[in-house]
mmCIF file of C-alpha atoms in Angstrom:
data_model
loop_
_atom_site.group_PDB
_atom_site.id
_atom_site.type_symbol
_atom_site.label_atom_id
_atom_site.label_comp_id
_atom_site.label_asym_id
_atom_site.label_seq_id
_atom_site.Cartn_x
_atom_site.Cartn_y
_atom_site.Cartn_z
ATOM 1 C CA UNK A 1 198.768 73.743 87.433
ATOM 2 C CA UNK A 2 197.954 72.236 84.044
ATOM 3 C CA UNK A 3 194.453 71.793 85.252
ATOM 4 C CA UNK A 4 194.172 75.437 85.968
ATOM 5 C CA UNK A 5 195.630 76.330 82.611
ATOM 6 C CA UNK A 6 193.261 74.074 80.823
ATOM 7 C CA UNK A 7 190.323 75.657 82.639
ATOM 8 C CA UNK A 8 191.591 79.099 81.825
ATOM 9 C CA UNK A 9 192.058 78.124 78.207
ATOM 10 C CA UNK A 10 188.541 76.788 78.022
ATOM 11 C CA UNK A 11 187.197 79.967 79.454
ATOM 12 C CA UNK A 12 189.095 81.992 76.917
ATOM 13 C CA UNK A 13 187.798 79.753 74.167
ATOM 14 C CA UNK A 14 184.209 80.178 75.209
ATOM 15 C CA UNK A 15 184.573 83.901 75.533
ATOM 16 C CA UNK A 16 186.234 84.073 72.169
ATOM 17 C CA UNK A 17 183.480 81.936 70.657
ATOM 18 C CA UNK A 18 180.750 84.230 72.040
ATOM 19 C CA UNK A 19 182.385 87.309 70.656
ATOM 20 C CA UNK A 20 182.789 85.641 67.300
ATOM 21 C CA UNK A 21 179.071 84.682 67.099
ATOM 22 C CA UNK A 22 177.860 88.130 68.128
ATOM 23 C CA UNK A 23 180.030 89.744 65.500
ATOM 24 C CA UNK A 24 179.376 87.355 62.668
ATOM 25 C CA UNK A 25 175.854 86.021 63.522
ATOM 26 C CA UNK A 26 173.923 88.823 65.331
ATOM 27 C CA UNK A 27 170.482 87.068 65.025
ATOM 28 C CA UNK A 28 171.657 83.732 66.358
ATOM 29 C CA UNK A 29 170.381 84.410 69.954
ATOM 30 C CA UNK A 30 166.934 85.403 68.694
ATOM 31 C CA UNK A 31 166.662 82.165 66.723
ATOM 32 C CA UNK A 32 167.137 80.200 69.936
ATOM 33 C CA UNK A 33 164.218 81.972 71.734
ATOM 34 C CA UNK A 34 160.555 80.586 71.637
ATOM 35 C CA UNK A 35 158.145 82.576 69.439
ATOM 36 C CA UNK A 36 154.288 82.632 69.932
ATOM 37 C CA UNK A 37 153.114 85.941 68.525
ATOM 38 C CA UNK A 38 149.300 86.017 68.733
ATOM 39 C CA UNK A 39 146.864 88.202 66.785
ATOM 40 C CA UNK A 40 143.393 87.284 68.053
ATOM 41 C CA UNK A 41 139.827 88.577 68.241
ATOM 42 C CA UNK A 42 137.891 87.016 71.121
ATOM 43 C CA UNK A 43 134.469 87.555 72.679
ATOM 44 C CA UNK A 44 134.208 86.708 76.361
ATOM 45 C CA UNK A 45 131.969 83.745 77.137
ATOM 46 C CA UNK A 46 130.109 82.851 80.317
ATOM 47 C CA UNK A 47 132.979 80.540 81.242
ATOM 48 C CA UNK A 48 135.466 83.377 80.687
ATOM 49 C CA UNK A 49 133.582 85.726 83.017
ATOM 50 C CA UNK A 50 133.304 82.967 85.603
ATOM 51 C CA UNK A 51 137.053 82.361 85.626
ATOM 52 C CA UNK A 52 137.710 86.035 86.424
ATOM 53 C CA UNK A 53 135.823 86.070 89.714
ATOM 54 C CA UNK A 54 134.499 89.430 90.926
ATOM 55 C CA UNK A 55 130.949 90.567 90.221
ATOM 56 C CA UNK A 56 131.558 89.902 86.527
ATOM 57 C CA UNK A 57 131.239 86.208 87.338
ATOM 58 C CA UNK A 58 127.674 86.791 88.494
ATOM 59 C CA UNK A 59 126.577 89.595 86.177
ATOM 60 C CA UNK A 60 128.431 88.638 82.966
ATOM 61 C CA UNK A 61 129.382 92.270 82.419
ATOM 62 C CA UNK A 62 131.813 94.908 83.687
ATOM 63 C CA UNK A 63 131.063 98.305 85.213
ATOM 64 C CA UNK A 64 133.025 101.429 86.037
ATOM 65 C CA UNK A 65 133.589 99.958 89.513
ATOM 66 C CA UNK A 66 134.154 96.346 88.476
ATOM 67 C CA UNK A 67 136.328 97.544 85.593
ATOM 68 C CA UNK A 68 137.622 95.643 82.604
ATOM 69 C CA UNK A 69 141.117 97.119 83.162
ATOM 70 C CA UNK A 70 141.212 95.492 86.570
ATOM 71 C CA UNK A 71 140.393 91.940 85.526
ATOM 72 C CA UNK A 72 140.903 91.294 81.796
ATOM 73 C CA UNK A 73 144.692 91.901 81.610
ATOM 74 C CA UNK A 74 145.267 89.481 84.495
ATOM 75 C CA UNK A 75 142.963 86.937 82.893
ATOM 76 C CA UNK A 76 144.740 87.269 79.523
ATOM 77 C CA UNK A 77 148.109 86.751 81.183
ATOM 78 C CA UNK A 78 146.935 83.512 82.803
ATOM 79 C CA UNK A 79 145.065 82.241 79.755
ATOM 80 C CA UNK A 80 147.677 83.085 77.077
ATOM 81 C CA UNK A 81 150.811 82.768 79.191
ATOM 82 C CA UNK A 82 152.909 81.418 76.242
ATOM 83 C CA UNK A 83 152.214 84.459 74.065
ATOM 84 C CA UNK A 84 155.135 86.597 72.933
ATOM 85 C CA UNK A 85 155.344 90.159 74.253
ATOM 86 C CA UNK A 86 154.397 91.604 70.881
ATOM 87 C CA UNK A 87 151.091 89.649 70.718
ATOM 88 C CA UNK A 88 147.814 91.528 70.117
ATOM 89 C CA UNK A 89 144.467 90.315 71.467
ATOM 90 C CA UNK A 90 141.305 92.317 70.861
ATOM 91 C CA UNK A 91 138.612 91.538 73.478
ATOM 92 C CA UNK A 92 134.861 92.097 73.074
ATOM 93 C CA UNK A 93 133.062 92.241 76.423
ATOM 94 C CA UNK A 94 129.820 93.390 78.031
ATOM 95 C CA UNK A 95 129.762 96.693 79.876
ATOM 96 C CA UNK A 96 126.972 98.256 81.907
ATOM 97 C CA UNK A 97 127.037 101.973 82.441
ATOM 98 C CA UNK A 98 126.925 103.080 86.058
ATOM 99 C CA UNK A 99 124.079 105.208 87.388
ATOM 100 C CA UNK A 100 123.836 108.276 85.231
ATOM 101 C CA UNK A 101 123.087 111.688 86.656
ATOM 102 C CA UNK A 102 119.556 111.320 85.313
ATOM 103 C CA UNK A 103 119.049 107.917 86.930
ATOM 104 C CA UNK A 104 120.474 109.054 90.254
ATOM 105 C CA UNK A 105 117.717 111.671 90.475
ATOM 106 C CA UNK A 106 115.112 108.905 90.653
ATOM 107 C CA UNK A 107 116.830 106.340 92.891
ATOM 108 C CA UNK A 108 115.318 107.688 96.111
ATOM 109 C CA UNK A 109 111.600 107.673 95.360
ATOM 110 C CA UNK A 110 109.179 107.009 98.214
ATOM 111 C CA UNK A 111 106.686 104.227 97.498
ATOM 112 C CA UNK A 112 103.194 104.634 98.946
ATOM 113 C CA UNK A 113 100.521 101.951 98.628
ATOM 114 C CA UNK A 114 97.069 103.142 99.710
ATOM 115 C CA UNK A 115 95.435 100.010 101.105
ATOM 116 C CA UNK A 116 93.097 101.124 103.884
ATOM 117 C CA UNK A 117 90.202 103.542 104.292
ATOM 118 C CA UNK A 118 92.209 105.338 106.952
ATOM 119 C CA UNK A 119 94.870 106.273 104.404
ATOM 120 C CA UNK A 120 92.238 107.792 102.082
ATOM 121 C CA UNK A 121 90.554 109.693 104.936
ATOM 122 C CA UNK A 122 92.336 113.083 104.392
ATOM 123 C CA UNK A 123 90.558 113.610 101.039
ATOM 124 C CA UNK A 124 87.099 112.863 102.468
ATOM 125 C CA UNK A 125 87.258 115.719 105.007
ATOM 126 C CA UNK A 126 85.401 114.211 107.941
ATOM 127 C CA UNK A 127 83.033 112.047 105.920
ATOM 128 C CA UNK A 128 83.208 108.277 106.097
ATOM 129 C CA UNK A 129 86.180 107.514 103.874
ATOM 130 C CA UNK A 130 85.975 105.156 100.918
ATOM 131 C CA UNK A 131 88.929 102.905 100.043
ATOM 132 C CA UNK A 132 89.589 104.610 96.692
ATOM 133 C CA UNK A 133 89.977 107.982 95.000
ATOM 134 C CA UNK A 134 87.232 109.459 92.801
ATOM 135 C CA UNK A 135 87.142 112.042 90.035
ATOM 136 C CA UNK A 136 85.852 114.530 92.605
ATOM 137 C CA UNK A 137 88.838 114.246 94.956
ATOM 138 C CA UNK A 138 91.754 113.094 92.805
ATOM 139 C CA UNK A 139 93.223 116.618 92.802
ATOM 140 C CA UNK A 140 93.359 116.394 96.608
ATOM 141 C CA UNK A 141 95.994 113.638 96.598
ATOM 142 C CA UNK A 142 98.377 116.190 98.141
ATOM 143 C CA UNK A 143 96.384 115.953 101.390
ATOM 144 C CA UNK A 144 97.192 112.258 101.680
ATOM 145 C CA UNK A 145 100.852 112.858 100.854
ATOM 146 C CA UNK A 146 101.084 115.666 103.403
ATOM 147 C CA UNK A 147 99.773 113.269 106.027
ATOM 148 C CA UNK A 148 102.137 110.476 105.009
ATOM 149 C CA UNK A 149 105.259 112.664 104.605
ATOM 150 C CA UNK A 150 104.918 115.654 106.987
ATOM 151 C CA UNK A 151 108.675 116.403 106.888
ATOM 152 C CA UNK A 152 109.332 116.025 103.166
ATOM 153 C CA UNK A 153 112.225 117.972 101.630
ATOM 154 C CA UNK A 154 111.787 120.101 98.544
ATOM 155 C CA UNK A 155 112.241 117.941 95.473
ATOM 156 C CA UNK A 156 111.095 114.736 97.199
ATOM 157 C CA UNK A 157 109.284 112.236 94.982
ATOM 158 C CA UNK A 158 106.564 109.718 95.846
ATOM 159 C CA UNK A 159 105.218 106.917 93.682
ATOM 160 C CA UNK A 160 101.601 106.356 94.747
ATOM 161 C CA UNK A 161 99.689 103.136 94.135
ATOM 162 C CA UNK A 162 95.952 103.715 94.671
ATOM 163 C CA UNK A 163 92.468 102.572 93.648
ATOM 164 C CA UNK A 164 90.261 104.825 91.545
ATOM 165 C CA UNK A 165 86.601 105.061 90.547
ATOM 166 C CA UNK A 166 84.982 107.703 88.383
ATOM 167 C CA UNK A 167 82.169 108.119 90.903
ATOM 168 C CA UNK A 168 81.766 107.396 94.592
ATOM 169 C CA UNK A 169 79.176 104.938 95.746
ATOM 170 C CA UNK A 170 76.580 105.927 98.302
ATOM 171 C CA UNK A 171 77.159 105.264 101.978
ATOM 172 C CA UNK A 172 76.924 101.486 102.514
ATOM 173 C CA UNK A 173 74.809 100.037 105.323
ATOM 174 C CA UNK A 174 77.804 97.945 106.393
ATOM 175 C CA UNK A 175 81.348 97.370 105.194
ATOM 176 C CA UNK A 176 84.264 95.506 106.731
ATOM 177 C CA UNK A 177 87.696 94.709 105.273
ATOM 178 C CA UNK A 178 89.788 93.503 108.284
ATOM 179 C CA UNK A 179 92.606 95.952 107.455
ATOM 180 C CA UNK A 180 92.557 97.572 110.908
ATOM 181 C CA UNK A 181 93.346 94.246 112.623
ATOM 182 C CA UNK A 182 96.721 92.763 113.461
ATOM 183 C CA UNK A 183 97.756 89.653 111.574
ATOM 184 C CA UNK A 184 97.400 86.609 113.809
ATOM 185 C CA UNK A 185 97.858 83.240 112.110
ATOM 186 C CA UNK A 186 97.857 81.300 115.382
ATOM 187 C CA UNK A 187 94.210 82.162 116.042
ATOM 188 C CA UNK A 188 92.041 84.955 117.424
ATOM 189 C CA UNK A 189 89.364 84.935 120.106
ATOM 190 C CA UNK A 190 87.757 88.165 118.887
ATOM 191 C CA UNK A 191 87.729 90.299 115.763
ATOM 192 C CA UNK A 192 86.316 93.677 116.692
ATOM 193 C CA UNK A 193 83.599 95.333 118.737
ATOM 194 C CA UNK A 194 80.245 93.552 118.341
ATOM 195 C CA UNK A 195 81.616 90.700 116.241
ATOM 196 C CA UNK A 196 80.901 87.246 117.670
ATOM 197 C CA UNK A 197 83.236 84.246 117.316
ATOM 198 C CA UNK A 198 82.548 80.726 118.507
ATOM 199 C CA UNK A 199 84.585 77.599 117.809
ATOM 200 C CA UNK A 200 83.910 73.987 118.755
ATOM 201 C CA UNK A 201 87.132 72.189 117.859
ATOM 202 C CA UNK A 202 90.902 72.536 117.976
ATOM 203 C CA UNK A 203 91.324 75.333 115.367
ATOM 204 C CA UNK A 204 90.504 79.040 115.640
ATOM 205 C CA UNK A 205 89.631 81.729 113.126
ATOM 206 C CA UNK A 206 92.777 83.580 111.989
ATOM 207 C CA UNK A 207 93.634 86.981 110.520
ATOM 208 C CA UNK A 208 95.979 86.453 107.593
ATOM 209 C CA UNK A 209 97.647 88.715 105.043
ATOM 210 C CA UNK A 210 98.837 88.271 101.459
ATOM 211 C CA UNK A 211 100.335 90.977 99.245
ATOM 212 C CA UNK A 212 99.449 93.569 101.883
ATOM 213 C CA UNK A 213 95.766 92.556 102.041
ATOM 214 C CA UNK A 214 94.292 91.255 105.320
ATOM 215 C CA UNK A 215 91.382 88.815 105.548
ATOM 216 C CA UNK A 216 89.522 86.370 107.790
ATOM 217 C CA UNK A 217 90.450 82.700 107.360
ATOM 218 C CA UNK A 218 89.393 79.297 108.608
ATOM 219 C CA UNK A 219 90.547 75.765 107.856
ATOM 220 C CA UNK A 220 90.293 72.433 109.658
ATOM 221 C CA UNK A 221 93.671 71.354 108.284
ATOM 222 C CA UNK A 222 95.631 69.502 111.003
ATOM 223 C CA UNK A 223 92.655 69.787 113.361
ATOM 224 C CA UNK A 224 92.146 66.905 115.750
ATOM 225 C CA UNK A 225 88.639 65.842 114.821
ATOM 226 C CA UNK A 226 85.549 67.868 113.921
ATOM 227 C CA UNK A 227 85.462 71.677 113.897
ATOM 228 C CA UNK A 228 82.422 73.935 113.883
ATOM 229 C CA UNK A 229 83.243 77.642 113.766
ATOM 230 C CA UNK A 230 80.965 80.687 113.690
ATOM 231 C CA UNK A 231 81.937 84.261 112.752
ATOM 232 C CA UNK A 232 78.972 86.649 113.133
ATOM 233 C CA UNK A 233 78.972 90.298 112.074
ATOM 234 C CA UNK A 234 77.762 93.212 114.195
ATOM 235 C CA UNK A 235 74.095 94.218 113.807
ATOM 236 C CA UNK A 236 73.272 95.745 110.411
ATOM 237 C CA UNK A 237 70.219 97.955 109.833
ATOM 238 C CA UNK A 238 68.447 97.208 106.544
ATOM 239 C CA UNK A 239 66.709 100.507 105.828
ATOM 240 C CA UNK A 240 64.958 99.560 102.583
ATOM 241 C CA UNK A 241 64.270 96.703 100.197
ATOM 242 C CA UNK A 242 67.100 97.686 97.842
ATOM 243 C CA UNK A 243 69.916 96.276 99.987
ATOM 244 C CA UNK A 244 72.106 93.255 99.198
ATOM 245 C CA UNK A 245 74.974 91.376 100.831
ATOM 246 C CA UNK A 246 78.229 90.683 98.992
ATOM 247 C CA UNK A 247 81.784 89.681 99.891
ATOM 248 C CA UNK A 248 85.029 88.517 98.315
ATOM 249 C CA UNK A 249 86.532 85.082 98.755
ATOM 250 C CA UNK A 250 89.508 82.875 97.941
ATOM 251 C CA UNK A 251 89.327 79.098 98.441
ATOM 252 C CA UNK A 252 92.334 76.844 98.959
ATOM 253 C CA UNK A 253 93.051 73.099 98.915
ATOM 254 C CA UNK A 254 89.377 72.316 98.394
ATOM 255 C CA UNK A 255 88.274 68.812 99.346
ATOM 256 C CA UNK A 256 84.754 69.454 100.687
ATOM 257 C CA UNK A 257 82.057 72.131 100.963
ATOM 258 C CA UNK A 258 82.603 73.390 104.504
ATOM 259 C CA UNK A 259 81.279 76.978 104.589
ATOM 260 C CA UNK A 260 77.698 78.255 104.858
ATOM 261 C CA UNK A 261 76.271 81.789 105.096
ATOM 262 C CA UNK A 262 73.289 82.647 107.296
ATOM 263 C CA UNK A 263 71.162 85.664 108.250
ATOM 264 C CA UNK A 264 69.352 86.122 111.575
ATOM 265 C CA UNK A 265 67.037 88.811 112.931
ATOM 266 C CA UNK A 266 66.980 87.535 116.526
ATOM 267 C CA UNK A 267 70.548 86.594 117.414
ATOM 268 C CA UNK A 268 71.232 88.016 120.883
ATOM 269 C CA UNK A 269 75.023 88.162 120.444
ATOM 270 C CA UNK A 270 75.658 85.218 122.759
ATOM 271 C CA UNK A 271 73.857 81.999 121.799
ATOM 272 C CA UNK A 272 73.922 81.004 118.118
ATOM 273 C CA UNK A 273 71.918 77.847 118.813
ATOM 274 C CA UNK A 274 68.992 79.851 120.241
ATOM 275 C CA UNK A 275 68.675 82.124 117.167
ATOM 276 C CA UNK A 276 66.754 81.497 113.968
ATOM 277 C CA UNK A 277 69.032 81.408 110.927
ATOM 278 C CA UNK A 278 68.124 81.688 107.222
ATOM 279 C CA UNK A 279 70.573 79.802 105.014
ATOM 280 C CA UNK A 280 71.488 82.017 102.024
ATOM 281 C CA UNK A 281 74.558 80.040 100.886
ATOM 282 C CA UNK A 282 72.950 79.126 97.555
ATOM 283 C CA UNK A 283 72.806 82.816 96.573
ATOM 284 C CA UNK A 284 76.587 82.813 96.202
ATOM 285 C CA UNK A 285 79.033 81.022 93.920
ATOM 286 C CA UNK A 286 82.173 79.972 95.782
ATOM 287 C CA UNK A 287 85.404 79.244 93.871
ATOM 288 C CA UNK A 288 86.194 75.551 93.340
ATOM 289 C CA UNK A 289 89.915 75.306 92.521
ATOM 290 C CA UNK A 290 91.178 71.909 91.392
ATOM 291 C CA UNK A 291 94.341 72.482 93.430
ATOM 292 C CA UNK A 292 96.081 75.226 95.361
ATOM 293 C CA UNK A 293 94.268 78.519 95.908
ATOM 294 C CA UNK A 294 91.731 80.260 93.705
ATOM 295 C CA UNK A 295 91.961 83.903 92.691
ATOM 296 C CA UNK A 296 90.148 86.415 94.874
ATOM 297 C CA UNK A 297 86.635 86.846 93.463
ATOM 298 C CA UNK A 298 83.360 88.482 94.335
ATOM 299 C CA UNK A 299 81.012 85.575 95.044
ATOM 300 C CA UNK A 300 77.873 87.481 94.044
ATOM 301 C CA UNK A 301 75.026 89.190 95.890
ATOM 302 C CA UNK A 302 72.189 88.069 98.096
ATOM 303 C CA UNK A 303 69.133 90.346 98.093
ATOM 304 C CA UNK A 304 67.998 91.392 101.581
ATOM 305 C CA UNK A 305 64.572 92.810 100.661
ATOM 306 C CA UNK A 306 62.759 90.505 103.130
ATOM 307 C CA UNK A 307 64.662 92.131 105.985
ATOM 308 C CA UNK A 308 63.757 95.751 105.115
ATOM 309 C CA UNK A 309 63.203 97.800 108.263
ATOM 310 C CA UNK A 310 64.937 95.230 110.484
ATOM 311 C CA UNK A 311 68.334 94.613 112.020
ATOM 312 C CA UNK A 312 70.181 91.517 110.899
ATOM 313 C CA UNK A 313 73.366 89.635 111.750
ATOM 314 C CA UNK A 314 75.286 87.784 109.023
ATOM 315 C CA UNK A 315 77.035 84.553 110.008
ATOM 316 C CA UNK A 316 79.789 82.542 108.313
ATOM 317 C CA UNK A 317 79.699 78.974 109.607
ATOM 318 C CA UNK A 318 82.442 76.418 108.953
ATOM 319 C CA UNK A 319 81.860 72.678 109.394
ATOM 320 C CA UNK A 320 84.925 70.497 108.836
ATOM 321 C CA UNK A 321 86.949 67.631 110.224
ATOM 322 C CA UNK A 322 90.733 67.332 110.306
ATOM 323 C CA UNK A 323 90.630 63.544 110.507
ATOM 324 C CA UNK A 324 87.925 63.050 107.865
ATOM 325 C CA UNK A 325 89.556 65.030 105.011
ATOM 326 C CA UNK A 326 87.121 67.955 105.213
ATOM 327 C CA UNK A 327 89.661 70.737 105.567
ATOM 328 C CA UNK A 328 89.028 73.254 102.764
ATOM 329 C CA UNK A 329 90.512 76.705 103.493
ATOM 330 C CA UNK A 330 88.195 79.725 103.172
ATOM 331 C CA UNK A 331 89.465 83.311 103.047
ATOM 332 C CA UNK A 332 86.807 86.042 103.434
ATOM 333 C CA UNK A 333 87.176 89.779 102.839
ATOM 334 C CA UNK A 334 85.385 93.012 101.864
ATOM 335 C CA UNK A 335 81.997 92.200 103.393
ATOM 336 C CA UNK A 336 79.473 94.745 102.103
ATOM 337 C CA UNK A 337 75.782 95.489 102.592
ATOM 338 C CA UNK A 338 74.766 98.157 100.109
ATOM 339 C CA UNK A 339 72.192 99.114 97.471
ATOM 340 C CA UNK A 340 71.805 96.164 95.143
ATOM 341 C CA UNK A 341 72.247 98.450 92.116
ATOM 342 C CA UNK A 342 75.213 100.348 93.532
ATOM 343 C CA UNK A 343 77.876 98.916 91.245
ATOM 344 C CA UNK A 344 81.186 100.741 91.341
ATOM 345 C CA UNK A 345 84.085 99.830 89.083
ATOM 346 C CA UNK A 346 87.387 100.365 90.884
ATOM 347 C CA UNK A 347 90.687 100.117 89.017
ATOM 348 C CA UNK A 348 94.254 100.314 90.324
ATOM 349 C CA UNK A 349 96.140 103.453 89.286
ATOM 350 C CA UNK A 350 99.630 104.860 89.760
ATOM 351 C CA UNK A 351 101.097 108.333 89.916
ATOM 352 C CA UNK A 352 104.468 109.990 90.501
ATOM 353 C CA UNK A 353 104.190 113.066 92.714
ATOM 354 C CA UNK A 354 106.791 115.745 93.513
ATOM 355 C CA UNK A 355 107.054 118.076 96.528
ATOM 356 C CA UNK A 356 107.875 121.680 95.619
ATOM 357 C CA UNK A 357 108.512 122.789 99.185
ATOM 358 C CA UNK A 358 104.912 123.627 100.017
ATOM 359 C CA UNK A 359 102.635 121.071 98.336
ATOM 360 C CA UNK A 360 102.607 117.850 96.316
ATOM 361 C CA UNK A 361 101.610 117.738 92.672
ATOM 362 C CA UNK A 362 101.921 115.323 89.767
ATOM 363 C CA UNK A 363 105.480 115.198 88.455
ATOM 364 C CA UNK A 364 105.567 117.106 85.177
ATOM 365 C CA UNK A 365 108.998 116.399 83.654
ATOM 366 C CA UNK A 366 107.596 114.443 80.742
ATOM 367 C CA UNK A 367 110.902 114.466 78.849
ATOM 368 C CA UNK A 368 112.516 112.174 81.445
ATOM 369 C CA UNK A 369 109.951 109.867 83.059
ATOM 370 C CA UNK A 370 107.326 107.475 81.744
ATOM 371 C CA UNK A 371 104.712 106.208 84.206
ATOM 372 C CA UNK A 372 102.755 103.165 82.988
ATOM 373 C CA UNK A 373 99.149 103.251 84.180
ATOM 374 C CA UNK A 374 96.770 100.399 84.899
ATOM 375 C CA UNK A 375 95.334 100.632 81.396
ATOM 376 C CA UNK A 376 98.857 100.599 79.897
ATOM 377 C CA UNK A 377 99.680 97.299 81.583
ATOM 378 C CA UNK A 378 96.354 95.800 80.514
ATOM 379 C CA UNK A 379 96.893 96.951 76.924
ATOM 380 C CA UNK A 380 100.279 95.179 76.850
ATOM 381 C CA UNK A 381 98.668 91.800 77.479
ATOM 382 C CA UNK A 382 100.799 89.564 79.716
ATOM 383 C CA UNK A 383 102.034 92.377 82.030
ATOM 384 C CA UNK A 384 98.413 93.257 82.772
ATOM 385 C CA UNK A 385 97.763 90.102 84.807
ATOM 386 C CA UNK A 386 99.750 91.290 87.834
ATOM 387 C CA UNK A 387 100.435 94.867 86.678
ATOM 388 C CA UNK A 388 104.141 94.120 86.519
ATOM 389 C CA UNK A 389 106.969 92.691 84.477
ATOM 390 C CA UNK A 390 108.964 89.699 85.694
ATOM 391 C CA UNK A 391 111.567 87.147 84.644
ATOM 392 C CA UNK A 392 108.895 85.428 82.542
ATOM 393 C CA UNK A 393 107.351 88.681 81.244
ATOM 394 C CA UNK A 394 110.504 90.424 80.051
ATOM 395 C CA UNK A 395 110.214 94.180 79.316
ATOM 396 C CA UNK A 396 113.289 93.832 77.059
ATOM 397 C CA UNK A 397 111.525 91.498 74.651
ATOM 398 C CA UNK A 398 110.895 92.877 71.183
ATOM 399 C CA UNK A 399 107.148 92.717 71.730
ATOM 400 C CA UNK A 400 107.105 94.675 74.981
ATOM 401 C CA UNK A 401 109.879 97.080 73.998
ATOM 402 C CA UNK A 402 107.731 98.411 71.160
ATOM 403 C CA UNK A 403 104.737 98.621 73.482
ATOM 404 C CA UNK A 404 106.704 100.479 76.133
ATOM 405 C CA UNK A 405 107.882 102.997 73.563
ATOM 406 C CA UNK A 406 104.278 103.939 72.871
ATOM 407 C CA UNK A 407 103.256 104.500 76.496
ATOM 408 C CA UNK A 408 101.832 107.827 77.527
ATOM 409 C CA UNK A 409 104.080 110.191 79.423
ATOM 410 C CA UNK A 410 103.365 111.900 82.702
ATOM 411 C CA UNK A 411 102.156 115.392 81.868
#
């Protein structure tokens, strides 16, 4: 019983003590609580974004979808968990605006790259098409777009990448660019009608492609022993003494001179050994890269005056050896027999076209869209090399920002 009384007395004492403190010392409980009232200004660092997860970890900014309200309060609670409820923390962060109404209008633009003569054909109206636009047919671009997009909706946009020359060259005696062929890097037994291929060795001629451009290629790399390969064009009529042969070439991993160029007037299409061949290799200058691949270049012209009034066949002959380190790679394209003085300057151009429901025309909203042209990129220096910006050629740099601001507008 005494035990119970003592317990009851203690309880009464404690209760009485609490009431006494609350009455006489009202702030005593607050003094016993921890206090860490913060007043901070912070700017989020890369490490801060990374600790939040979400796309902010990758992008280092927030968006209307990946919102700051969703992630920052949680992050603050974990980072400053000892802060008192009345703390104030002002946060500076990166924010990227979502697609604006203006930007959304231009997010579904068709991209059209005109790479082959067949694509240019609609503007040449039955004539042999040339692989570029001219001043005479540039206004007919709508014919190409109609052919490419026969079911376009009103308001559709198309960004067209094409080649342009002020004047068209005359009809060439022969031209071949390999664009109509299928890519075949394992080796081909034929190219096209009337071409002749012959290979003595373990490697074949191949049809390759880079950046949308197709070309003929040969290399003895990884060949088992010697390789001799012939690629002979169809017959070409040389009507007058003003004709010349030219072609473009890229050379890779050069370790020996393996390619020769020949002309014959009596090749029968079957036996290269029985024909007479004139070696014209010295008329050309092949690239000689120290390593890797060279740029594509025109290797020059070989005058064909001595063959006027005759039919000729042009042969590319490769002599190499996979076991004797004679394995240089040769890439051949744009073979042309034309007037020796018929020099045409072709430049890449770009244009944004809009469909009004019946026809295509150049987009005319100059207050909204800037379209850099070939000459604009060239004028900007570094972007002109590949007609593009990149991680190493930053359009946001002070230098290029000022240049971009001065670009012409589509009108």
